[in-house]
PDB file of C-alpha atoms in Angstrom:
ATOM      1  CA  GLY A   1      45.660  13.267 -19.975  1.00 82.00           C
ATOM      2  CA  THR A   2      45.703  16.970 -19.204  1.00 84.00           C
ATOM      3  CA  ASP A   3      47.630  16.462 -15.957  1.00 83.00           C
ATOM      4  CA  GLU A   4      50.282  14.033 -17.234  1.00 83.00           C
ATOM      5  CA  SER A   5      53.773  15.403 -17.550  1.00 82.00           C
ATOM      6  CA  PHE A   6      55.444  15.345 -20.956  1.00 85.00           C
ATOM      7  CA  PHE A   7      58.701  14.226 -19.307  1.00 80.00           C
ATOM      8  CA  GLU A   8      57.032  11.608 -17.106  1.00 77.00           C
ATOM      9  CA  LEU A   9      55.622  10.011 -20.252  1.00 81.00           C
ATOM     10  CA  GLY A  10      59.102   9.644 -21.738  1.00 77.00           C
ATOM     11  CA  GLY A  11      59.559  13.042 -23.368  1.00 79.00           C
ATOM     12  CA  HIS A  12      63.112  14.418 -23.500  1.00 73.00           C
ATOM     13  CA  SER A  13      64.930  17.500 -24.752  1.00 68.00           C
ATOM     14  CA  LEU A  14      65.016  16.300 -28.353  1.00 69.00           C
ATOM     15  CA  LEU A  15      61.288  15.526 -28.448  1.00 78.00           C
ATOM     16  CA  ALA A  16      60.520  18.816 -26.638  1.00 79.00           C
ATOM     17  CA  THR A  17      61.678  20.884 -29.618  1.00 74.00           C
ATOM     18  CA  ARG A  18      59.614  18.716 -31.970  1.00 78.00           C
ATOM     19  CA  LEU A  19      56.510  19.102 -29.787  1.00 84.00           C
ATOM     20  CA  VAL A  20      56.881  22.883 -29.752  1.00 79.00           C
ATOM     21  CA  ALA A  21      57.316  22.950 -33.536  1.00 77.00           C
ATOM     22  CA  ARG A  22      54.103  20.867 -33.904  1.00 81.00           C
ATOM     23  CA  VAL A  23      52.177  23.175 -31.554  1.00 83.00           C
ATOM     24  CA  ARG A  24      53.189  26.134 -33.680  1.00 78.00           C
ATOM     25  CA  ALA A  25      52.235  24.362 -36.917  1.00 79.00           C
ATOM     26  CA  VAL A  26      48.784  23.323 -35.624  1.00 83.00           C
ATOM     27  CA  PHE A  27      47.764  26.325 -33.540  1.00 80.00           C
ATOM     28  CA  GLY A  28      49.737  29.082 -35.232  1.00 78.00           C
ATOM     29  CA  VAL A  29      51.005  30.491 -31.950  1.00 78.00           C
ATOM     30  CA  GLU A  30      54.524  31.202 -30.679  1.00 73.00           C
ATOM     31  CA  LEU A  31      55.596  28.912 -27.878  1.00 75.00           C
ATOM     32  CA  PRO A  32      59.272  28.926 -26.764  1.00 70.00           C
ATOM     33  CA  VAL A  33      60.889  25.594 -26.065  1.00 70.00           C
ATOM     34  CA  ARG A  34      61.766  26.641 -22.511  1.00 68.00           C
ATOM     35  CA  ALA A  35      58.033  27.051 -21.692  1.00 76.00           C
ATOM     36  CA  LEU A  36      57.657  23.304 -21.851  1.00 80.00           C
ATOM     37  CA  PHE A  37      60.224  22.822 -19.095  1.00 74.00           C
ATOM     38  CA  GLU A  38      58.206  25.151 -16.856  1.00 72.00           C
ATOM     39  CA  ALA A  39      54.788  23.840 -17.869  1.00 79.00           C
ATOM     40  CA  PRO A  40      55.159  20.189 -18.860  1.00 82.00           C
ATOM     41  CA  THR A  41      51.455  19.196 -18.735  1.00 85.00           C
ATOM     42  CA  VAL A  42      48.705  20.022 -21.231  1.00 87.00           C
ATOM     43  CA  GLY A  43      46.756  21.747 -18.456  1.00 83.00           C
ATOM     44  CA  ASP A  44      49.663  24.041 -17.635  1.00 81.00           C
ATOM     45  CA  LEU A  45      50.897  24.513 -21.193  1.00 83.00           C
ATOM     46  CA  VAL A  46      47.536  25.657 -22.558  1.00 82.00           C
ATOM     47  CA  HIS A  47      47.832  28.831 -20.476  1.00 76.00           C
ATOM     48  CA  ARG A  48      51.093  29.631 -22.275  1.00 73.00           C
ATOM     49  CA  LEU A  49      49.526  29.582 -25.785  1.00 74.00           C
ATOM     50  CA  GLY A  50      49.456  33.064 -27.151  1.00 59.00           C
ATOM     51  CA  SER A  51      51.029  34.425 -24.018  1.00 61.00           C
ATOM     52  CA  ARG A  52      54.016  36.744 -23.932  1.00 53.00           C
ATOM     53  CA  ASP A  53      55.235  34.841 -20.916  1.00 51.00           C
ATOM     54  CA  SER A  54      58.196  32.820 -22.118  1.00 47.00           C
ATOM     55  CA  GLY A  55      58.398  30.706 -18.979  1.00 48.00           C
ATOM     56  CA  ARG A  56      61.318  30.555 -16.578  1.00 46.00           C
ATOM     57  CA  GLY A  57      63.579  28.324 -18.620  1.00 49.00           C
ATOM     58  CA  ARG A  58      66.510  30.660 -17.926  1.00 55.00           C
ATOM     59  CA  ASP A  59      65.944  31.192 -14.229  1.00 74.00           C
ATOM     60  CA  ILE A  60      68.518  29.814 -11.790  1.00 87.00           C
ATOM     61  CA  LEU A  61      66.108  27.139 -10.480  1.00 89.00           C
ATOM     62  CA  LEU A  62      64.407  25.227 -13.286  1.00 86.00           C
ATOM     63  CA  PRO A  63      61.549  23.073 -11.928  1.00 84.00           C
ATOM     64  CA  LEU A  64      61.717  20.014 -14.131  1.00 85.00           C
ATOM     65  CA  ARG A  65      59.324  18.255 -11.769  1.00 86.00           C
ATOM     66  CA  SER A  66      57.964  20.209  -8.801  1.00 82.00           C
ATOM     67  CA  THR A  67      55.558  17.515  -7.567  1.00 84.00           C
ATOM     68  CA  GLY A  68      56.447  14.686  -5.160  1.00 89.00           C
ATOM     69  CA  ASN A  69      56.642  14.345  -1.373  1.00 92.00           C
ATOM     70  CA  ALA A  70      60.282  13.364  -0.997  1.00 95.00           C
ATOM     71  CA  SER A  71      63.376  15.582  -0.753  1.00 95.00           C
ATOM     72  CA  PRO A  72      64.184  17.037  -4.184  1.00 97.00           C
ATOM     73  CA  LEU A  73      67.118  16.135  -6.418  1.00 98.00           C
ATOM     74  CA  PHE A  74      69.023  19.297  -7.446  1.00 98.00           C
ATOM     75  CA  CYS A  75      70.989  18.980 -10.699  1.00 98.00           C
ATOM     76  CA  VAL A  76      73.774  21.506 -11.292  1.00 97.00           C
ATOM     77  CA  HIS A  77      74.442  22.759 -14.816  1.00 95.00           C
ATOM     78  CA  PRO A  78      77.487  21.630 -16.848  1.00 92.00           C
ATOM     79  CA  GLY A  79      79.977  24.125 -18.265  1.00 88.00           C
ATOM     80  CA  GLY A  80      77.534  25.696 -20.723  1.00 86.00           C
ATOM     81  CA  GLY A  81      75.332  26.857 -17.835  1.00 89.00           C
ATOM     82  CA  LEU A  82      71.932  25.425 -18.944  1.00 86.00           C
ATOM     83  CA  SER A  83      70.154  22.552 -17.203  1.00 88.00           C
ATOM     84  CA  TRP A  84      67.579  21.679 -19.884  1.00 83.00           C
ATOM     85  CA  LEU A  85      69.121  18.299 -20.607  1.00 85.00           C
ATOM     86  CA  TYR A  86      68.429  17.075 -17.097  1.00 92.00           C
ATOM     87  CA  ALA A  87      64.825  16.745 -18.292  1.00 87.00           C
ATOM     88  CA  ASN A  88      66.050  13.497 -19.851  1.00 88.00           C
ATOM     89  CA  LEU A  89      66.427  12.047 -16.332  1.00 92.00           C
ATOM     90  CA  VAL A  90      62.832  12.791 -15.275  1.00 89.00           C
ATOM     91  CA  PRO A  91      61.060   9.730 -16.743  1.00 89.00           C
ATOM     92  CA  HIS A  92      63.628   7.410 -15.191  1.00 93.00           C
ATOM     93  CA  ILE A  93      63.390   8.681 -11.569  1.00 94.00           C
ATOM     94  CA  ASP A  94      60.573   7.722  -9.232  1.00 95.00           C
ATOM     95  CA  PRO A  95      57.798  10.375  -9.339  1.00 91.00           C
ATOM     96  CA  SER A  96      57.916  10.879  -5.545  1.00 95.00           C
ATOM     97  CA  PHE A  97      61.140  12.850  -6.045  1.00 96.00           C
ATOM     98  CA  PRO A  98      60.903  16.470  -7.285  1.00 93.00           C
ATOM     99  CA  ILE A  99      63.727  17.431  -9.678  1.00 94.00           C
ATOM    100  CA  TYR A 100      65.180  20.880 -10.120  1.00 94.00           C
ATOM    101  CA  GLY A 101      67.858  22.059 -12.531  1.00 94.00           C
ATOM    102  CA  ILE A 102      70.300  24.763 -11.367  1.00 95.00           C
ATOM    103  CA  GLN A 103      71.348  27.187 -14.140  1.00 91.00           C
ATOM    104  CA  ALA A 104      74.101  29.801 -14.372  1.00 91.00           C
ATOM    105  CA  ARG A 105      73.473  33.469 -13.717  1.00 87.00           C
ATOM    106  CA  ALA A 106      74.694  34.237 -17.226  1.00 82.00           C
ATOM    107  CA  PHE A 107      71.116  33.489 -18.367  1.00 77.00           C
ATOM    108  CA  THR A 108      69.381  35.798 -15.894  1.00 73.00           C
ATOM    109  CA  ASP A 109      69.183  39.580 -15.747  1.00 61.00           C
ATOM    110  CA  SER A 110      71.278  39.623 -12.582  1.00 59.00           C
ATOM    111  CA  GLN A 111      74.640  41.387 -12.629  1.00 67.00           C
ATOM    112  CA  ASP A 112      75.635  39.723  -9.370  1.00 74.00           C
ATOM    113  CA  ILE A 113      77.739  36.951 -10.997  1.00 81.00           C
ATOM    114  CA  PRO A 114      79.998  35.112  -8.537  1.00 86.00           C
ATOM    115  CA  SER A 115      83.754  35.600  -8.939  1.00 89.00           C
ATOM    116  CA  THR A 116      84.794  32.232  -7.451  1.00 93.00           C
ATOM    117  CA  LEU A 117      83.385  28.730  -7.596  1.00 95.00           C
ATOM    118  CA  ARG A 118      82.935  28.836  -3.833  1.00 95.00           C
ATOM    119  CA  GLU A 119      80.779  31.981  -4.160  1.00 95.00           C
ATOM    120  CA  MET A 120      78.782  30.263  -6.917  1.00 95.00           C
ATOM    121  CA  ALA A 121      78.133  27.258  -4.682  1.00 97.00           C
ATOM    122  CA  ALA A 122      77.008  29.523  -1.809  1.00 96.00           C
ATOM    123  CA  ASP A 123      74.679  31.377  -4.190  1.00 94.00           C
ATOM    124  CA  TYR A 124      73.124  28.112  -5.375  1.00 96.00           C
ATOM    125  CA  VAL A 125      72.762  26.833  -1.798  1.00 97.00           C
ATOM    126  CA  GLN A 126      70.773  29.973  -1.007  1.00 95.00           C
ATOM    127  CA  GLN A 127      68.590  29.312  -4.018  1.00 94.00           C
ATOM    128  CA  ILE A 128      67.812  25.670  -3.158  1.00 97.00           C
ATOM    129  CA  ARG A 129      67.134  26.484   0.482  1.00 96.00           C
ATOM    130  CA  GLU A 130      64.265  28.720  -0.677  1.00 93.00           C
ATOM    131  CA  VAL A 131      62.662  25.543  -2.089  1.00 93.00           C
ATOM    132  CA  GLN A 132      63.915  23.150   0.634  1.00 96.00           C
ATOM    133  CA  PRO A 133      64.829  24.995   3.859  1.00 96.00           C
ATOM    134  CA  VAL A 134      66.295  21.969   5.652  1.00 95.00           C
ATOM    135  CA  GLY A 135      67.978  18.679   4.626  1.00 90.00           C
ATOM    136  CA  PRO A 136      68.598  16.009   3.782  1.00 96.00           C
ATOM    137  CA  TYR A 137      69.860  17.435   0.465  1.00 98.00           C
ATOM    138  CA  ARG A 138      70.436  15.446  -2.704  1.00 98.00           C
ATOM    139  CA  LEU A 139      72.843  16.941  -5.274  1.00 98.00           C
ATOM    140  CA  LEU A 140      73.916  15.876  -8.757  1.00 98.00           C
ATOM    141  CA  GLY A 141      76.298  17.565 -11.176  1.00 97.00           C
ATOM    142  CA  TRP A 142      77.714  16.874 -14.603  1.00 96.00           C
ATOM    143  CA  SER A 143      81.227  18.053 -15.601  1.00 92.00           C
ATOM    144  CA  VAL A 144      81.883  21.431 -13.986  1.00 93.00           C
ATOM    145  CA  GLY A 145      78.495  20.956 -12.328  1.00 96.00           C
ATOM    146  CA  GLY A 146      79.924  18.033 -10.360  1.00 96.00           C
ATOM    147  CA  VAL A 147      82.625  20.279  -8.929  1.00 96.00           C
ATOM    148  CA  VAL A 148      79.989  22.878  -7.999  1.00 97.00           C
ATOM    149  CA  ALA A 149      77.738  20.203  -6.468  1.00 98.00           C
ATOM    150  CA  HIS A 150      80.661  19.069  -4.280  1.00 98.00           C
ATOM    151  CA  ALA A 151      81.260  22.673  -3.206  1.00 97.00           C
ATOM    152  CA  MET A 152      77.534  23.039  -2.442  1.00 98.00           C
ATOM    153  CA  ALA A 153      77.690  19.882  -0.334  1.00 98.00           C
ATOM    154  CA  THR A 154      80.567  21.182   1.773  1.00 98.00           C
ATOM    155  CA  GLU A 155      78.857  24.571   2.070  1.00 98.00           C
ATOM    156  CA  LEU A 156      75.698  22.914   3.357  1.00 98.00           C
ATOM    157  CA  GLN A 157      77.675  20.888   5.834  1.00 97.00           C
ATOM    158  CA  GLU A 158      79.340  24.067   7.077  1.00 97.00           C
ATOM    159  CA  GLN A 159      75.820  25.440   7.639  1.00 97.00           C
ATOM    160  CA  GLY A 160      75.042  22.401   9.774  1.00 97.00           C
ATOM    161  CA  GLU A 161      72.876  20.664   7.147  1.00 97.00           C
ATOM    162  CA  HIS A 162      72.912  17.000   6.109  1.00 97.00           C
ATOM    163  CA  VAL A 163      73.723  15.936   2.540  1.00 98.00           C
ATOM    164  CA  ASP A 164      72.840  12.297   2.023  1.00 96.00           C
ATOM    165  CA  LEU A 165      73.459  12.084  -1.758  1.00 98.00           C
ATOM    166  CA  LEU A 166      76.240  13.496  -3.900  1.00 98.00           C
ATOM    167  CA  VAL A 167      76.316  12.322  -7.504  1.00 98.00           C
ATOM    168  CA  MET A 168      78.879  13.306 -10.129  1.00 97.00           C
ATOM    169  CA  LEU A 169      78.684  12.679 -13.859  1.00 97.00           C
ATOM    170  CA  ASP A 170      82.316  12.537 -15.019  1.00 94.00           C
ATOM    171  CA  ALA A 171      83.539  15.542 -13.036  1.00 93.00           C
ATOM    172  CA  ALA A 172      87.074  16.257 -11.885  1.00 89.00           C
ATOM    173  CA  PRO A 173      88.869  18.743  -9.584  1.00 90.00           C
ATOM    174  CA  ALA A 174      91.397  21.269 -10.842  1.00 81.00           C
ATOM    175  CA  GLU A 175      94.502  19.049 -10.588  1.00 72.00           C
ATOM    176  CA  PHE A 176      92.979  16.659 -13.101  1.00 64.00           C
ATOM    177  CA  HIS A 177      93.199  19.486 -15.665  1.00 56.00           C
ATOM    178  CA  ALA A 178      96.490  20.980 -14.481  1.00 51.00           C
ATOM    179  CA  HIS A 179      98.343  19.855 -17.620  1.00 50.00           C
ATOM    180  CA  LEU A 180      96.001  21.854 -19.885  1.00 52.00           C
ATOM    181  CA  GLU A 181      96.142  25.495 -20.802  1.00 54.00           C
ATOM    182  CA  LEU A 182      93.159  27.547 -19.633  1.00 54.00           C
ATOM    183  CA  PRO A 183      90.750  27.322 -22.577  1.00 57.00           C
ATOM    184  CA  GLU A 184      89.143  30.220 -24.358  1.00 60.00           C
ATOM    185  CA  TYR A 185      86.098  28.819 -26.176  1.00 62.00           C
ATOM    186  CA  SER A 186      85.666  29.819 -29.819  1.00 64.00           C
ATOM    187  CA  GLU A 187      82.365  30.276 -31.580  1.00 65.00           C
ATOM    188  CA  GLU A 188      82.816  26.870 -33.177  1.00 67.00           C
ATOM    189  CA  GLU A 189      83.284  25.190 -29.774  1.00 66.00           C
ATOM    190  CA  VAL A 190      80.213  26.996 -28.414  1.00 66.00           C
ATOM    191  CA  LEU A 191      78.177  25.747 -31.383  1.00 67.00           C
ATOM    192  CA  GLU A 192      79.362  22.184 -30.676  1.00 66.00           C
ATOM    193  CA  SER A 193      78.165  22.587 -27.094  1.00 64.00           C
ATOM    194  CA  LEU A 194      74.838  23.951 -28.327  1.00 63.00           C
ATOM    195  CA  LEU A 195      74.421  21.037 -30.743  1.00 64.00           C
ATOM    196  CA  SER A 196      75.046  18.680 -27.847  1.00 61.00           C
ATOM    197  CA  LEU A 197      72.392  20.506 -25.836  1.00 57.00           C
ATOM    198  CA  VAL A 198      69.783  19.708 -28.505  1.00 55.00           C
ATOM    199  CA  GLY A 199      70.958  16.166 -29.126  1.00 55.00           C
ATOM    200  CA  GLN A 200      73.055  16.662 -32.250  1.00 57.00           C
ATOM    201  CA  GLU A 201      76.712  16.278 -33.167  1.00 56.00           C
ATOM    202  CA  ALA A 202      78.898  18.133 -35.656  1.00 53.00           C
ATOM    203  CA  ASP A 203      80.504  14.895 -36.945  1.00 54.00           C
ATOM    204  CA  GLY A 204      79.437  14.112 -40.478  1.00 51.00           C
ATOM    205  CA  MET A 205      78.176  17.605 -41.281  1.00 51.00           C
ATOM    206  CA  PRO A 206      79.468  18.795 -44.689  1.00 47.00           C
ATOM    207  CA  LEU A 207      81.205  21.933 -43.458  1.00 45.00           C
ATOM    208  CA  GLU A 208      84.008  23.206 -45.670  1.00 48.00           C
ATOM    209  CA  ASP A 209      84.759  26.321 -43.647  1.00 54.00           C
ATOM    210  CA  GLY A 210      84.325  24.902 -40.171  1.00 61.00           C
ATOM    211  CA  LEU A 211      81.328  25.008 -37.895  1.00 61.00           C
ATOM    212  CA  THR A 212      79.435  28.300 -38.204  1.00 65.00           C
ATOM    213  CA  LEU A 213      76.029  29.429 -36.996  1.00 61.00           C
ATOM    214  CA  ASP A 214      74.708  29.771 -40.555  1.00 65.00           C
ATOM    215  CA  ALA A 215      76.056  26.383 -41.607  1.00 65.00           C
ATOM    216  CA  VAL A 216      74.515  24.628 -38.635  1.00 63.00           C
ATOM    217  CA  ALA A 217      71.171  26.350 -39.128  1.00 61.00           C
ATOM    218  CA  ALA A 218      71.142  25.449 -42.808  1.00 60.00           C
ATOM    219  CA  GLN A 219      72.033  21.828 -42.051  1.00 58.00           C
ATOM    220  CA  LEU A 220      69.146  21.449 -39.576  1.00 56.00           C
ATOM    221  CA  LYS A 221      66.573  23.650 -41.301  1.00 55.00           C
ATOM    222  CA  ASP A 222      64.632  20.940 -43.117  1.00 51.00           C
ATOM    223  CA  SER A 223      65.056  18.080 -40.676  1.00 48.00           C
ATOM    224  CA  SER A 224      64.917  19.604 -37.245  1.00 51.00           C
ATOM    225  CA  PRO A 225      63.123  22.325 -35.246  1.00 49.00           C
ATOM    226  CA  PHE A 226      66.368  23.283 -33.482  1.00 50.00           C
ATOM    227  CA  VAL A 227      66.943  26.421 -35.574  1.00 52.00           C
ATOM    228  CA  GLU A 228      65.075  28.526 -33.006  1.00 55.00           C
ATOM    229  CA  LEU A 229      67.666  27.620 -30.363  1.00 53.00           C
ATOM    230  CA  LEU A 230      70.671  27.964 -32.694  1.00 51.00           C
ATOM    231  CA  LEU A 231      69.651  31.420 -33.847  1.00 55.00           C
ATOM    232  CA  ASP A 232      69.079  32.757 -30.346  1.00 62.00           C
ATOM    233  CA  ASP A 233      72.029  35.086 -29.799  1.00 66.00           C
ATOM    234  CA  GLU A 234      71.233  35.481 -26.110  1.00 70.00           C
ATOM    235  CA  ILE A 235      71.529  31.746 -25.518  1.00 71.00           C
ATOM    236  CA  LEU A 236      74.629  31.458 -27.690  1.00 72.00           C
ATOM    237  CA  ASN A 237      76.362  34.289 -25.850  1.00 74.00           C
ATOM    238  CA  GLY A 238      75.275  32.939 -22.478  1.00 76.00           C
ATOM    239  CA  ILE A 239      76.753  29.516 -23.264  1.00 78.00           C
ATOM    240  CA  ARG A 240      80.024  31.036 -24.430  1.00 77.00           C
ATOM    241  CA  GLU A 241      80.258  33.280 -21.362  1.00 80.00           C
ATOM    242  CA  SER A 242      79.461  30.340 -19.093  1.00 83.00           C
ATOM    243  CA  LEU A 243      81.968  27.978 -20.694  1.00 84.00           C
ATOM    244  CA  ASN A 244      84.827  30.469 -20.363  1.00 82.00           C
ATOM    245  CA  ARG A 245      83.928  31.641 -16.866  1.00 85.00           C
ATOM    246  CA  HIS A 246      83.335  28.164 -15.449  1.00 85.00           C
ATOM    247  CA  SER A 247      86.605  26.868 -16.844  1.00 84.00           C
ATOM    248  CA  ARG A 248      88.496  29.648 -15.040  1.00 86.00           C
ATOM    249  CA  LEU A 249      86.580  29.110 -11.794  1.00 90.00           C
ATOM    250  CA  GLN A 250      87.101  25.346 -11.893  1.00 88.00           C
ATOM    251  CA  MET A 251      90.844  25.644 -12.528  1.00 88.00           C
ATOM    252  CA  SER A 252      91.324  28.017  -9.575  1.00 87.00           C
ATOM    253  CA  HIS A 253      89.166  26.110  -7.077  1.00 92.00           C
ATOM    254  CA  THR A 254      90.549  23.896  -4.319  1.00 92.00           C
ATOM    255  CA  PRO A 255      87.769  21.717  -2.890  1.00 95.00           C
ATOM    256  CA  ASP A 256      87.085  21.234   0.803  1.00 95.00           C
ATOM    257  CA  ARG A 257      86.579  17.745   2.177  1.00 97.00           C
ATOM    258  CA  PHE A 258      83.067  16.337   1.941  1.00 98.00           C
ATOM    259  CA  CYS A 259      82.055  14.130   4.856  1.00 97.00           C
ATOM    260  CA  GLY A 260      80.119  11.447   3.067  1.00 97.00           C
ATOM    261  CA  ASP A 261      80.032   9.095   0.109  1.00 97.00           C
ATOM    262  CA  LEU A 262      80.249   9.855  -3.595  1.00 98.00           C
ATOM    263  CA  ILE A 263      78.337   8.245  -6.470  1.00 98.00           C
ATOM    264  CA  PHE A 264      80.452   8.674  -9.610  1.00 97.00           C
ATOM    265  CA  PHE A 265      79.324   7.941 -13.169  1.00 97.00           C
ATOM    266  CA  ALA A 266      82.367   7.581 -15.415  1.00 94.00           C
ATOM    267  CA  ALA A 267      82.252   8.115 -19.201  1.00 92.00           C
ATOM    268  CA  THR A 268      84.018   5.134 -20.739  1.00 89.00           C
ATOM    269  CA  VAL A 269      84.131   6.340 -24.382  1.00 86.00           C
ATOM    270  CA  ARG A 270      87.439   8.118 -24.537  1.00 74.00           C
ATOM    271  CA  GLU A 271      87.924  11.423 -26.283  1.00 63.00           C
ATOM    272  CA  GLU A 272      91.126  12.685 -27.899  1.00 56.00           C
ATOM    273  CA  SER A 273      91.985  14.997 -25.000  1.00 52.00           C
ATOM    274  CA  ASP A 274      91.701  12.098 -22.535  1.00 52.00           C
ATOM    275  CA  GLU A 275      95.047  10.726 -23.710  1.00 49.00           C
ATOM    276  CA  LEU A 276      96.785  13.711 -22.117  1.00 46.00           C
ATOM    277  CA  LYS A 277      95.156  13.421 -18.680  1.00 52.00           C
ATOM    278  CA  PRO A 278      97.614  12.041 -16.107  1.00 51.00           C
ATOM    279  CA  LEU A 279      95.092  11.196 -13.375  1.00 60.00           C
ATOM    280  CA  ASP A 280      92.035   9.029 -12.944  1.00 82.00           C
ATOM    281  CA  PRO A 281      89.203  11.462 -12.008  1.00 86.00           C
ATOM    282  CA  VAL A 282      88.027   9.100  -9.266  1.00 90.00           C
ATOM    283  CA  GLU A 283      91.474   9.039  -7.674  1.00 90.00           C
ATOM    284  CA  ALA A 284      91.664  12.827  -8.029  1.00 90.00           C
ATOM    285  CA  TRP A 285      88.545  13.103  -5.827  1.00 95.00           C
ATOM    286  CA  ARG A 286      89.686  10.752  -3.026  1.00 94.00           C
ATOM    287  CA  PRO A 287      91.413  13.459  -0.958  1.00 94.00           C
ATOM    288  CA  TYR A 288      88.169  15.431  -0.916  1.00 96.00           C
ATOM    289  CA  ILE A 289      85.757  12.588  -0.019  1.00 97.00           C
ATOM    290  CA  SER A 290      85.769  11.065   3.465  1.00 97.00           C
ATOM    291  CA  GLY A 291      83.555   8.099   2.614  1.00 97.00           C
ATOM    292  CA  ASP A 292      83.321   5.535  -0.158  1.00 97.00           C
ATOM    293  CA  ILE A 293      83.298   6.285  -3.906  1.00 97.00           C
ATOM    294  CA  ALA A 294      80.986   4.026  -5.892  1.00 97.00           C
ATOM    295  CA  VAL A 295      81.803   4.072  -9.618  1.00 96.00           C
ATOM    296  CA  HIS A 296      79.291   3.291 -12.351  1.00 96.00           C
ATOM    297  CA  ASP A 297      80.590   3.077 -15.930  1.00 95.00           C
ATOM    298  CA  VAL A 298      78.502   4.744 -18.654  1.00 94.00           C
ATOM    299  CA  HIS A 299      79.325   3.728 -22.208  1.00 93.00           C
ATOM    300  CA  TYR A 300      79.161   7.192 -23.690  1.00 90.00           C
ATOM    301  CA  ALA A 301      81.562  10.099 -24.200  1.00 87.00           C
ATOM    302  CA  HIS A 302      81.744  12.859 -21.565  1.00 87.00           C
ATOM    303  CA  GLY A 303      79.760  15.338 -23.670  1.00 84.00           C
ATOM    304  CA  LEU A 304      76.885  12.917 -24.304  1.00 86.00           C
ATOM    305  CA  MET A 305      76.137  11.844 -20.758  1.00 91.00           C
ATOM    306  CA  MET A 306      72.730  13.509 -20.634  1.00 89.00           C
ATOM    307  CA  GLN A 307      71.520  12.451 -24.069  1.00 85.00           C
ATOM    308  CA  PRO A 308      68.327  10.343 -23.817  1.00 86.00           C
ATOM    309  CA  GLN A 309      70.046   6.924 -24.155  1.00 90.00           C
ATOM    310  CA  ALA A 310      72.715   7.719 -21.542  1.00 93.00           C
ATOM    311  CA  ALA A 311      70.100   9.250 -19.192  1.00 93.00           C
ATOM    312  CA  ALA A 312      68.159   5.994 -19.512  1.00 93.00           C
ATOM    313  CA  GLU A 313      71.173   4.188 -18.017  1.00 95.00           C
ATOM    314  CA  ILE A 314      71.964   6.745 -15.304  1.00 97.00           C
ATOM    315  CA  GLY A 315      68.427   7.635 -14.195  1.00 97.00           C
ATOM    316  CA  PRO A 316      67.350   4.185 -12.908  1.00 97.00           C
ATOM    317  CA  VAL A 317      70.553   3.861 -10.879  1.00 98.00           C
ATOM    318  CA  VAL A 318      70.028   7.263  -9.266  1.00 98.00           C
ATOM    319  CA  SER A 319      66.355   6.472  -8.693  1.00 97.00           C
ATOM    320  CA  GLY A 320      67.285   3.213  -6.948  1.00 97.00           C
ATOM    321  CA  ILE A 321      69.707   5.001  -4.649  1.00 97.00           C
ATOM    322  CA  LEU A 322      67.103   7.667  -3.821  1.00 97.00           C
ATOM    323  CA  GLY A 323      64.614   4.954  -3.017  1.00 96.00           C
ATOM    324  CA  ARG A 324      67.003   3.229  -0.602  1.00 95.00           C
ATOM    325  CA  LEU A 325      67.679   6.532   1.142  1.00 95.00           C
ATOM    326  CA  THR A 326      63.996   6.944   1.910  1.00 88.00           C
ATOM    327  CA  GLU A 327      63.363   3.409   3.197  1.00 79.00           C
TER     328      GLU A 327
END
């Protein structure tokens, strides 16, 4: 139907790129992938065909689902700064709940980039209050985004607002990473992050000289429509800038205490760097949470927690909690 949402019907970030490639092949028009996130129905998308309007896929607030009569769920970007992968949650959350992604300012034209994580949280709170002026607020964040979501929750409470849902996907405060040197992300690590964004992994790729932009594009050229994203220098540079900046901000941030409960989704597939971590991330959060911490194990690695299969595990749990909050 012309008014049915691509994401509501089970579409996800991986299928989105395939749909856009098919639209180009059939209609012979340029349609950026990010336009689908802004206009996920046929009725809305048809107005984008042949238009120079690329959509608002890089704006701070990304409306993954703007319909619904309940309080929205705001999903804060991970380290790379983009929130496109949260589209994978949409088909698994009750349609009465609007869903917005929050994206980093590295992908906007603004030069007003926050210098601390606390300033970033205050900036994002201002953005979400333009959509939802008063609470209750529902926040979710993955990785660095979980730390930002926590800071947003405490900022909202300082403003006298009520936050009745705080969800983290495998996030941790600074002391959890204290044993690590401050990272400086290489081009290869940025490409790995970008591959994860489009549902791919570098493992198994025949790369003799390491992961390079040309090698990745060549590998995917015949089997995937992801080349558009991989060859977009603006996106690649934005991800690298975001990864490096957010690592620094996270490592220098001391959280305030949130007066409420925490829903924590823990990645159970361990990565090589996990062997060096001295703390359990849940225990690391206890000084900063006044209420209970409910832990849900997710049988995926940290970097894959918003791939379609993992989102299919996480989304129904979040949807159930949202439903109980509105009863």
